[in-house]
Amino acid sequence: MAETAPDGSGSGEECHATQVVSADGEMDAAAMERFAAAAGLPGYGLSYAVVSILGPQGSGKSTLLNHLFGTKFREMDALKGRQQTTKGIWIAKAVGIEPFTVVLDLEGTDGRERGQDDTAFEKQSALFALAVSDIVLINLWCHDIGREHAANRPLLRTVLQVLMRLFSPRKTTLLLVIRDKTKTPLEYLTQALKEDLQKIWDSVEKPEVYKEAELSEFFNVEVTALSSYEEKEELFKEQVGELRQRFCHSISPGGLAADRRGVVPASGFCLSALQIWKVIRENKDLNLPAHKVMVATVRCEEIANEKLRHFVSDKGWLELEAAVKSGSVPSFGKKLSAILDLYLSEYDTETMYFDEGVRIAKRQQLESSLLNHTYPALEMVIENLHLVVLNKFKSDLEQSLRTRKGFAESVRRCAQASMAELDAGLRDAAVKHVGWDASKDKNKLQQHIQDYVASVRSTKLDELTANYKKKLSDKLAGPVQSILENGERDAWASVRRLYRLETENAALDLLDSLLEFELDQATSNKMVSDLREHARSVVEMKAREAAANVLMRMKERFSTVLNRDRDSMPRTWTGDEDIRAITREARLEALRLLSVMAAIRLDDKPDKIERALVTALLDGGALSQKRSIEFSYDPLASSTWEEVSPMQTLITPVQCKTIWRQFKAETEYAVVQAISMQEAHRLSKNWLPPAWTILLLAILGYNEFMFLLRNPLYLLGLLVALVLSYALWLQYDITAYFRHGTLSSLLTIVSRLLPTIMDILTAIVNMGHNQKHSTHPSHRPPPLHTQSFRNQTWRQAQVQYQSPDSPSSSSSVNSNDS
């Protein structure tokens, strides 16, 4: 345990005297650290000096130090006898001396307390003093100078012997202090001491490397003398005061301290002293240069670790790191660089006096550790910058495209602005200690911009293509469907003209629209080719739809040609029409429609589909000889057409044959009905007997005619019967009735005869009744004219009779009414 010295001589500030090496030779590292911290030693860099004192026990070493440096080391009390006072090694701060001076008070040599261990500890403490001190005071009795076996010679021999254990020692000042000076002049004493030192140096065994070395290479020998403290105290103090002045500015050029090459910085002094003492205690040779590197390594690493810890908990850094996590930070690089510079500068200040190689290496390690700790934040800043710039590019590009500017031009302008913004952001985020490769971030942003542009371009091109395809579909679908439904012989020629015209116009418009995208020729051609393929697919789709309904269209075409004349007026089968020729014409038109629908003819290649269909299905046996010449086999007994690819086939020959059979079966009734109507019309025109029959009846009925003239009653009855017959004739369309057959017509007329007669008689009776009860001529109802009676009876008959079998009957009735 360290001890604190009692009050001694000296005044002024605290000297902090502390025991650092105990009497048993153990160094108290904690006591050394407490002394350094209390005295403020670590902050002095190289501006400090170390003074130690060697000498026999009881030679007044502590007294000299206390008067010389203002320390408070324990002094021997002469009244209690001569005994060991200083045990081990004590350390203190010199009071009132510049520079900062560390004073070491070593245990005296040749003490009876240690006995046989005295020599070992003496050598260890002497070696320690030479290793750590700039100035070594050697306290000598004046009356021992010149003696061969005096106490000073073993001490001097010990100093020179332990010097050999130091590898490349620095040059140390040996200040020989002659105590209790006599009348002998100082120069004689000095000469005697130097001669003794030279003899001892010559007799000491030296390593091979130091065989020819001079003592002056290792020591700067100074000699001073002091009067007796006990006998001449005032003179002693005066002489000590003069000597004290030599220790002021001792490390300045020309000062008392000699070589300063091996000086350890003040912050490493405690560590250095501890390690030196440890090596000495282990009885190893002390390699001061290696020791210096070791101390520098340990201390620089400690300082670096301390700066790293302080940086990690630094408020400014923590705020900066938190700000980075929440978003972008303006001037990030400048702020972080300032913080890093602060800690690196503090490291440089605290390590500036250590070995340069070690200091630089540890600084690089510290800088690397600091940067490793800040690297995630820097990466986050760059990533945030990347996202901000990319999002702004997307927004700017969208805004630019919304203003109808060219796509490629907008991309170039926005990309240039984004890259400039990224460069500015990287400069703002750059930390001068980091060799950041900005090219990677630029390449990454460029790649993301290219990917986004490719996506937007693809979307825009898809929209543009879809728009043109829709427009082209609208322009082709309806007209193509109409042309194919008409089924004219030049239908496919019209479709080809329409297809080529609309497709070329759409292709030209598409190429004009693609100019803003600045696509390569191959891509533009591909898009135009896709548009053409789409147009072709629309035509083919409509053709297939029309082909699926070909049977219905054939029946409609057949019905139109059969039932309407060339003026599109409904046919009335009067008996003069050639039903066979009309039927053939209607079937030919239907067959032509089938041939139009049988294949897609967008390539304008000739084919024989119509000829094959007409020959095989319509001409039949009449052209069997021609068919045998042109076709060596049944042209419809195949699944393909000649000169037509399967891809362009809509209806195969076999399917055409099946459709034709179904067509004929479903249109046969219309032909039969037309023939029946024509026959009925012919019969209705021949209901009167021939003229010779009428003449014969007149001749043979002469007697009956004369009988009627001679009997007016029969004549009156005949007239009434004629009137009734005429009324019935006006009421009914007799001709129309007989169109449905004689028997059915007679039955219809007979069933309606009695009700009609009753209606007529009722009307006559009502007329007479109204005339009889009329009170005033002006209210007399108008006479029942023949036309009114005719109209009334016709309306009643129309209500009672509706023919369900023949629409032509109602047509005839309507025509009669008009």
PDB file of N, CA, C and O in Angstrom, residues 10-14 72 95:
ATOM      1  N   GLY A  10       9.904  22.803   2.401  1.00  0.00           N
ATOM      2  CA  GLY A  10       9.298  23.244   1.153  1.00  0.00           C
ATOM      3  C   GLY A  10       8.010  23.949   1.412  1.00  0.00           C
ATOM      4  O   GLY A  10       7.394  23.800   2.446  1.00  0.00           O
ATOM      5  N   SER A  11       7.578  24.718   0.506  1.00  0.00           N
ATOM      6  CA  SER A  11       6.323  25.474   0.616  1.00  0.00           C
ATOM      7  C   SER A  11       5.710  25.626  -0.754  1.00  0.00           C
ATOM      8  O   SER A  11       6.284  25.291  -1.750  1.00  0.00           O
ATOM      9  N   GLY A  12       4.514  26.169  -0.793  1.00  0.00           N
ATOM     10  CA  GLY A  12       3.826  26.401  -2.060  1.00  0.00           C
ATOM     11  C   GLY A  12       2.814  25.339  -2.332  1.00  0.00           C
ATOM     12  O   GLY A  12       2.188  24.794  -1.423  1.00  0.00           O
ATOM     13  N   GLU A  13       2.666  24.989  -3.637  1.00  0.00           N
ATOM     14  CA  GLU A  13       1.645  24.039  -4.042  1.00  0.00           C
ATOM     15  C   GLU A  13       1.972  22.642  -3.559  1.00  0.00           C
ATOM     16  O   GLU A  13       3.086  22.347  -3.143  1.00  0.00           O
ATOM     17  N   GLU A  14       0.960  21.768  -3.634  1.00  0.00           N
ATOM     18  CA  GLU A  14       1.090  20.403  -3.127  1.00  0.00           C
ATOM     19  C   GLU A  14       2.056  19.617  -4.002  1.00  0.00           C
ATOM     20  O   GLU A  14       2.018  19.668  -5.243  1.00  0.00           O
ATOM     21  N   LYS A  72       8.190  16.859   0.117  1.00  0.00           N
ATOM     22  CA  LYS A  72       7.952  16.567   1.520  1.00  0.00           C
ATOM     23  C   LYS A  72       8.276  15.109   1.834  1.00  0.00           C
ATOM     24  O   LYS A  72       7.490  14.391   2.426  1.00  0.00           O
ATOM     25  N   VAL A  95       7.983  21.568  -6.568  1.00  0.00           N
ATOM     26  CA  VAL A  95       7.120  22.735  -6.372  1.00  0.00           C
ATOM     27  C   VAL A  95       7.848  23.987  -6.826  1.00  0.00           C
ATOM     28  O   VAL A  95       8.999  24.224  -6.432  1.00  0.00           O
TER      29      VAL A  95
END
